[in-house]
Amino acid sequence: MKVLFAASEASPFARTGGLGEVVGSLPKALNRLGADARVIIPKYGTIAAEYKKNMKNIGNVTVPVAWRRQYCGVEKLEREEATYYFLDNEYYFNRENIYGYYDEAERFSFFCRGVVETLKILDFSPEIIHCHDWQAALIPLFWREFCSGQQGHAPVKTVFTIHNLKYQGVFTHWILHNILGLGDEYFTPDRLEYYGKVNILKAGIVFSNSLTTVSRTYAEEIKYPFFGEGLDGLIRAHEHKLRGILNGLDYNDYDPEMDYNIYVNYNQNPDFKQENKAKLQEELALPVNKNIPLLGVVTRLTVQKGLDLLIHILDELLELDVQLVVLGAGEEKYEQFFSEKASCCPQKCRTVLKFDEVLARKIYAASDLFLMPSLFEPCGLSQLIALRYGALPVVRETGGLKDTVRPYNEKTGEGNGFTFANYNAHELLFTIKRALLLYRERETWNRLVANALQSDYSWEKSAREYYSLYRELAAKPVLKEGAVV
């Protein structure tokens, strides 16, 4: 099974969040199952020199951007368990950041058309192109419009994965002709039109042969207006090809027994977590006391993450015998609030306003509870890392949080965390208080930590689901040109 992953990110070359983690890990898991899964991303200026020096040019193509013709170099790198291709155009990609520019529509339209054109010279003929998020959503459309059925092109099926429906790539109507090179027949509500604008994400939903998202619960949620971000009707129209497949975690990368970023390595012995707690308390100038429950938050500071709930009950929470550590950056109002709270309560609260991978690992290893009261969460990575490091998640029952965190059952002793259903601040506080009562019952608590450490959300199971999907899709007959399976 030959699969080409097309995305705007792939760890370790370019990553801003969960998308990069998935595209960096899933192909390797598929290859361990016997697939030949490869990855194609832009060659950003931010990619480390240690990777660039080992890339080999395998040719170049001319990429149409409407009426313009742009150069695109194709470079290849074999690393660990996967092969990677990079599309090189310095004007579009040799910049200080991955995202955040005025010409995002043009940059990623170039990338999508570049992927399609690159197939003509690539030393690899995929059966499946697996596209991720709006930045790669035009590939199924461009394949259908410009390549499907052409001589020299093998039959290819497309899979499109929505990692977060909130980010859709919405631009003015002007780009339809002047960037995408498409006619007005595509500017209809059942295609790309979206309240008078062009919605690029819709191209992936409409023209892909199979549609997936990153958890079973989220696949159901996005069919309804609250989670559907204005596209719930379109999702329902294409639900026959929609499937939810839970993201996994790279257990080789996140391994408390081998992780050199944390203070003390450990496996199933919870005592070593207490050593990590004491070291983190010391580093952050909190009172060093292994018996005080440590609550960790590692997140983007945005409304999606449920921070309004935490803000509402934080004074009541800090009256309890706890310590809170917040690591993240994002919206100014949240940064200001948590900074001021740390200044007012230096014995209880610490806030670090940046993304720091090493400190994040230390917080996962040191925390007793990990707070994640999200408004919505397509899959979530942080709760998977927390479980891997034995920090019990406190989560709202939404998306992937509901699919991965099993609430503690007092009768059976089962569960690996704590959950609450409604988006309600005091329901969050009640759940935290319940967890803190159990923290004092050391035998029960240690059993819960052991349950968390034994939870298996590695990529193997999810990779098998994707492999099965690819096989089903590849076995379907090739329909006439222009048709969608």
Coordinates of C-alpha atoms in Angstrom, one line a residue, residues 37-407:
A37 CA 4.0 5.8 3.5
R38 CA 5.8 8.9 2.6
V39 CA 5.4 12.6 3.4
I40 CA 5.5 15.8 1.3
I41 CA 5.5 19.3 2.9
P42 CA 6.8 22.8 1.9
K43 CA 10.5 23.4 2.3
Y44 CA 10.3 26.2 4.9
G45 CA 13.1 28.5 5.8
T46 CA 12.6 27.5 9.4
I47 CA 13.6 23.9 8.8
A48 CA 16.9 23.2 10.7
A49 CA 20.1 23.2 8.7
E50 CA 20.9 19.7 9.9
Y51 CA 18.0 18.4 7.9
K52 CA 18.5 20.7 4.9
K53 CA 22.1 19.6 4.3
N54 CA 21.0 16.0 3.8
M55 CA 18.3 16.8 1.3
K56 CA 18.8 15.7 -2.3
N57 CA 17.3 17.4 -5.3
I58 CA 15.4 15.0 -7.5
G59 CA 14.1 17.5 -10.1
N60 CA 11.8 20.4 -10.5
V61 CA 8.5 21.2 -12.1
T62 CA 6.6 24.3 -13.2
V63 CA 3.5 25.0 -11.1
P64 CA 0.5 27.0 -12.4
V65 CA -0.9 29.6 -10.0
A66 CA -3.8 30.7 -12.1
W67 CA -2.1 32.5 -15.1
R68 CA 1.4 32.5 -13.5
R69 CA 4.0 29.8 -13.8
Q70 CA 6.2 29.3 -10.8
Y71 CA 9.3 27.2 -10.2
C72 CA 9.1 24.3 -7.8
G73 CA 12.1 22.3 -6.7
V74 CA 11.6 18.8 -5.3
E75 CA 14.0 17.6 -2.6
K76 CA 14.1 14.2 -0.8
L77 CA 15.3 13.1 2.6
E78 CA 15.2 9.6 4.1
R79 CA 15.1 9.7 7.8
E80 CA 14.5 7.0 10.4
E81 CA 11.4 5.0 9.2
A82 CA 10.1 7.3 6.5
T83 CA 10.9 9.2 3.3
Y84 CA 10.1 12.9 3.0
Y85 CA 9.8 15.2 0.1
F86 CA 10.0 19.0 0.2
L87 CA 8.6 21.5 -2.3
D88 CA 11.1 24.3 -2.7
N89 CA 10.1 27.9 -3.7
E90 CA 11.9 30.6 -1.7
Y91 CA 9.4 33.3 -2.5
Y92 CA 6.6 31.3 -0.8
F93 CA 8.4 29.4 1.9
N94 CA 11.7 30.9 2.8
R95 CA 10.2 33.1 5.5
E96 CA 10.7 33.5 9.3
N97 CA 7.5 31.7 10.2
I98 CA 5.3 28.9 8.8
Y99 CA 2.0 30.8 8.9
G100 CA 0.7 34.3 9.3
Y101 CA 1.2 36.0 6.0
Y102 CA -1.1 38.1 3.7
D103 CA -0.8 35.6 0.8
E104 CA -1.7 32.4 2.6
A105 CA -4.2 31.4 -0.1
E106 CA -1.5 31.7 -2.8
R107 CA 1.2 30.0 -0.8
F108 CA -0.8 26.9 -0.1
S109 CA -2.6 26.8 -3.4
F110 CA 0.9 26.7 -4.9
F111 CA 1.7 23.8 -2.5
C112 CA -1.4 21.9 -3.4
R113 CA -0.9 22.3 -7.2
G114 CA 2.8 21.6 -6.6
V115 CA 2.0 18.2 -5.0
V116 CA -0.2 17.3 -8.0
E117 CA 2.5 18.4 -10.6
T118 CA 5.3 16.7 -8.6
L119 CA 3.7 13.3 -9.1
K120 CA 4.8 13.5 -12.7
I121 CA 8.5 13.3 -11.7
L122 CA 8.3 11.7 -8.3
D123 CA 10.2 8.4 -7.8
F124 CA 7.0 7.1 -6.1
S125 CA 3.5 6.3 -7.4
P126 CA 1.0 6.5 -4.6
E127 CA -2.3 4.7 -4.6
I128 CA -3.6 7.1 -1.9
I129 CA -2.9 10.8 -1.3
H130 CA -3.7 11.6 2.3
C131 CA -4.3 15.3 2.7
H132 CA -4.5 17.2 6.0
D133 CA -6.3 20.4 7.0
W134 CA -7.2 23.4 4.8
Q135 CA -3.6 24.0 3.6
A136 CA -3.8 20.7 1.7
A137 CA -7.5 20.7 1.0
L138 CA -7.2 21.7 -2.7
I139 CA -5.3 18.6 -3.7
P140 CA -8.4 16.4 -4.2
L141 CA -10.0 19.2 -6.3
F142 CA -6.8 19.9 -8.4
W143 CA -6.3 16.2 -8.9
R144 CA -9.9 15.9 -10.2
E145 CA -9.7 19.0 -12.3
F146 CA -6.3 18.8 -13.8
C147 CA -4.9 15.3 -13.7
S148 CA -7.6 12.6 -13.2
G149 CA -7.7 10.4 -16.3
Q150 CA -4.7 12.0 -18.0
Q151 CA -2.2 9.7 -19.7
G152 CA 0.7 8.9 -17.5
H153 CA -1.2 9.3 -14.3
A154 CA -2.0 6.2 -12.3
P155 CA -5.3 6.0 -10.6
V156 CA -5.1 7.8 -7.2
K157 CA -7.7 8.0 -4.4
T158 CA -7.7 10.9 -1.9
V159 CA -8.3 10.9 1.8
F160 CA -8.9 14.2 3.6
T161 CA -8.5 14.6 7.4
I162 CA -10.0 17.5 9.4
H163 CA -7.8 18.1 12.4
N164 CA -9.8 21.2 13.6
L165 CA -12.9 22.4 11.7
K166 CA -12.5 25.9 13.2
Y167 CA -9.6 26.6 10.7
Q168 CA -11.1 26.7 7.2
G169 CA -9.0 29.0 5.0
V170 CA -11.7 31.5 4.0
F171 CA -10.7 34.2 1.4
T172 CA -12.3 36.6 -0.9
H173 CA -14.0 35.5 -4.2
W174 CA -11.0 37.1 -6.1
I175 CA -8.8 34.1 -5.4
L176 CA -11.1 31.7 -7.3
H177 CA -9.9 32.9 -10.7
N178 CA -6.7 34.7 -9.8
I179 CA -5.1 32.2 -7.5
L180 CA -6.8 28.9 -7.9
G181 CA -7.4 29.2 -11.6
L182 CA -11.0 27.8 -11.3
G183 CA -14.2 28.8 -13.0
D184 CA -17.4 30.1 -11.4
E185 CA -18.9 26.6 -11.7
Y186 CA -17.0 25.9 -8.4
F187 CA -18.5 29.0 -6.7
T188 CA -21.6 27.3 -5.4
P189 CA -22.8 26.4 -1.9
D190 CA -22.2 22.7 -2.5
R191 CA -18.6 23.4 -3.6
L192 CA -16.4 26.3 -2.5
E193 CA -18.8 29.2 -2.0
Y194 CA -19.2 30.3 1.6
Y195 CA -21.2 33.4 2.4
G196 CA -19.9 35.1 -0.7
K197 CA -16.3 34.0 -0.1
V198 CA -14.2 31.0 -1.0
N199 CA -13.7 28.3 1.6
I200 CA -10.7 26.2 0.8
L201 CA -11.5 23.5 3.4
K202 CA -14.7 22.7 1.6
A203 CA -12.6 21.5 -1.3
G204 CA -11.3 18.7 0.8
I205 CA -14.7 17.8 2.2
V206 CA -16.4 17.8 -1.2
F207 CA -13.9 16.3 -3.5
S208 CA -12.0 13.8 -1.4
N209 CA -12.9 10.1 -1.8
S210 CA -12.8 9.6 1.9
L211 CA -13.2 12.0 4.8
T212 CA -11.8 11.5 8.3
T213 CA -11.4 13.4 11.5
V214 CA -9.3 12.7 14.6
S215 CA -11.7 11.0 17.0
R216 CA -15.0 9.2 16.8
T217 CA -16.8 11.6 19.1
Y218 CA -15.7 14.6 17.1
A219 CA -16.8 13.0 13.8
E220 CA -20.3 12.9 15.4
E221 CA -20.1 16.4 16.9
I222 CA -19.3 18.2 13.7
K223 CA -22.6 17.1 12.2
Y224 CA -24.3 19.6 14.5
P225 CA -24.3 23.4 14.5
F226 CA -22.4 24.0 17.8
F227 CA -19.4 22.1 16.7
G228 CA -19.9 22.4 12.9
E229 CA -18.4 25.9 12.5
G230 CA -20.9 26.7 9.8
L231 CA -20.2 23.6 7.8
D232 CA -22.4 21.1 9.7
G233 CA -24.9 20.9 6.7
L234 CA -22.1 20.1 4.3
I235 CA -20.6 17.5 6.7
R236 CA -24.0 15.8 6.9
A237 CA -24.2 15.8 3.2
H238 CA -20.9 13.9 3.0
E239 CA -21.3 11.8 6.2
H240 CA -21.4 8.6 4.1
K241 CA -17.7 8.9 3.6
L242 CA -16.9 10.3 7.1
R243 CA -15.0 8.2 9.6
G244 CA -13.5 9.2 13.0
I245 CA -10.1 7.6 13.7
L246 CA -8.4 8.6 17.0
N247 CA -5.0 10.1 16.9
G248 CA -2.2 8.3 18.6
L249 CA 0.9 9.3 20.4
D250 CA 4.5 8.4 19.5
Y251 CA 5.5 6.3 22.5
N252 CA 9.1 6.3 21.5
D253 CA 9.3 10.0 21.7
Y254 CA 7.1 10.4 24.8
D255 CA 8.6 7.8 27.2
P256 CA 9.1 8.7 30.9
E257 CA 11.5 5.8 31.3
M258 CA 13.8 7.3 28.6
D259 CA 12.9 11.0 28.3
Y260 CA 16.1 13.0 28.9
N261 CA 14.1 16.2 29.4
I262 CA 12.6 15.3 32.7
Y263 CA 14.4 15.3 36.1
V264 CA 14.1 11.6 37.0
N265 CA 13.1 8.8 34.7
Y266 CA 10.5 6.3 35.9
N267 CA 8.2 3.5 34.7
Q268 CA 5.4 2.1 36.9
N269 CA 6.7 3.4 40.2
P270 CA 4.7 6.5 41.3
D271 CA 7.4 7.5 43.9
F272 CA 9.6 8.8 41.1
K273 CA 6.8 11.1 40.0
Q274 CA 7.1 12.7 43.4
E275 CA 10.8 13.3 42.8
N276 CA 10.0 15.1 39.6
K277 CA 7.4 17.2 41.4
A278 CA 9.9 18.3 44.0
K279 CA 12.5 19.2 41.3
L280 CA 9.9 21.3 39.4
Q281 CA 8.7 23.0 42.6
E282 CA 12.3 23.9 43.2
E283 CA 12.9 25.2 39.7
L284 CA 9.8 27.3 39.7
A285 CA 10.4 28.7 43.2
L286 CA 7.2 27.0 44.6
P287 CA 7.3 25.6 48.2
V288 CA 8.9 22.2 47.9
N289 CA 6.4 19.7 49.3
K290 CA 5.7 16.3 47.7
N291 CA 2.4 16.1 49.6
I292 CA 0.8 19.1 48.0
P293 CA -1.2 18.2 44.8
L294 CA 0.3 19.8 41.7
L295 CA -2.1 20.8 39.0
G296 CA -0.6 21.3 35.5
V297 CA -1.8 23.2 32.5
V298 CA 0.1 23.1 29.2
T299 CA -1.9 24.7 26.4
R300 CA -2.5 27.4 23.9
L301 CA -4.2 30.2 25.7
T302 CA -7.3 30.4 23.7
V303 CA -11.1 30.2 24.3
Q304 CA -11.2 26.7 22.8
K305 CA -9.2 25.3 25.8
G306 CA -11.9 26.1 28.4
L307 CA -9.8 28.7 30.2
D308 CA -12.8 30.8 31.0
L309 CA -14.0 28.0 33.3
L310 CA -10.7 27.9 35.1
I311 CA -10.6 31.7 35.4
H312 CA -14.1 31.7 37.0
I313 CA -13.2 29.2 39.8
L314 CA -9.5 29.9 40.2
D315 CA -9.8 31.9 43.4
E316 CA -11.8 29.1 45.0
L317 CA -9.3 26.6 43.6
L318 CA -6.3 28.3 45.1
E319 CA -7.9 28.5 48.5
L320 CA -7.4 24.7 48.6
D321 CA -4.1 23.0 49.4
V322 CA -2.8 22.9 45.8
Q323 CA -0.3 24.3 43.5
L324 CA -1.0 25.3 39.9
V325 CA 1.5 25.6 37.0
V326 CA 0.4 27.1 33.7
L327 CA 2.6 27.0 30.6
G328 CA 1.5 28.4 27.3
A329 CA 1.0 31.5 25.2
G330 CA -1.9 32.9 23.2
E331 CA -4.6 35.6 23.7
E332 CA -3.6 38.6 25.6
K333 CA -6.5 38.5 28.1
Y334 CA -5.5 35.0 29.2
E335 CA -1.8 35.8 29.4
Q336 CA -2.6 38.9 31.5
F337 CA -4.9 37.1 33.9
F338 CA -2.6 34.1 34.6
S339 CA 0.4 36.4 35.0
E340 CA -1.4 38.6 37.5
K341 CA -2.6 35.6 39.4
A342 CA 0.9 34.2 39.6
S343 CA 2.1 37.6 40.9
C344 CA -0.7 37.7 43.5
C345 CA -0.2 34.1 44.7
P346 CA 3.5 33.2 44.4
Q347 CA 3.2 30.4 46.9
K348 CA 0.4 28.8 44.9
C349 CA 0.7 29.6 41.2
R350 CA 3.3 29.9 38.5
T351 CA 2.8 31.1 35.0
V352 CA 5.3 30.8 32.1
L353 CA 4.1 32.6 29.0
K354 CA 5.8 30.7 26.2
F355 CA 6.0 27.3 24.5
D356 CA 8.8 25.4 26.0
E357 CA 9.0 21.7 25.1
V358 CA 11.5 20.8 27.9
L359 CA 9.5 22.6 30.6
A360 CA 6.3 21.0 29.2
R361 CA 7.8 17.5 29.6
K362 CA 8.8 18.4 33.2
I363 CA 5.2 19.5 34.0
Y364 CA 3.7 16.3 32.6
A365 CA 6.2 14.3 34.7
A366 CA 5.6 16.3 37.9
S367 CA 1.9 16.9 37.8
D368 CA -0.6 14.9 39.9
L369 CA -3.6 16.3 37.9
F370 CA -3.6 17.7 34.4
L371 CA -6.4 20.2 33.7
M372 CA -8.0 20.3 30.2
P373 CA -11.6 21.6 30.4
S374 CA -11.9 22.3 26.7
L375 CA -14.9 23.9 25.1
F376 CA -14.2 21.6 22.2
E377 CA -11.3 19.3 21.4
P378 CA -11.1 17.3 18.1
C379 CA -8.7 14.8 19.6
G380 CA -6.2 16.4 22.0
L381 CA -2.6 15.6 22.4
S382 CA -1.9 16.9 25.9
Q383 CA -4.2 14.4 27.7
L384 CA -2.4 11.5 25.9
I385 CA 0.9 12.8 27.0
A386 CA -0.4 13.3 30.5
L387 CA -1.6 9.7 30.7
R388 CA 1.7 8.5 29.4
Y389 CA 3.5 10.3 32.2
G390 CA 1.0 9.3 34.9
A391 CA -0.6 12.7 35.4
L392 CA -4.4 12.1 35.8
P393 CA -6.4 14.3 33.3
V394 CA -9.4 16.3 34.4
V395 CA -11.3 16.9 31.1
R396 CA -14.6 17.9 29.7
E397 CA -16.4 15.1 27.9
T398 CA -16.0 16.4 24.3
G399 CA -14.2 15.1 21.2
G400 CA -11.1 13.0 21.7
L401 CA -11.1 13.8 25.5
K402 CA -14.3 11.7 25.8
D403 CA -12.7 8.9 23.7
T404 CA -9.5 8.7 25.7
V405 CA -10.1 9.6 29.4
R406 CA -12.1 7.0 31.3
P407 CA -13.7 8.5 34.4

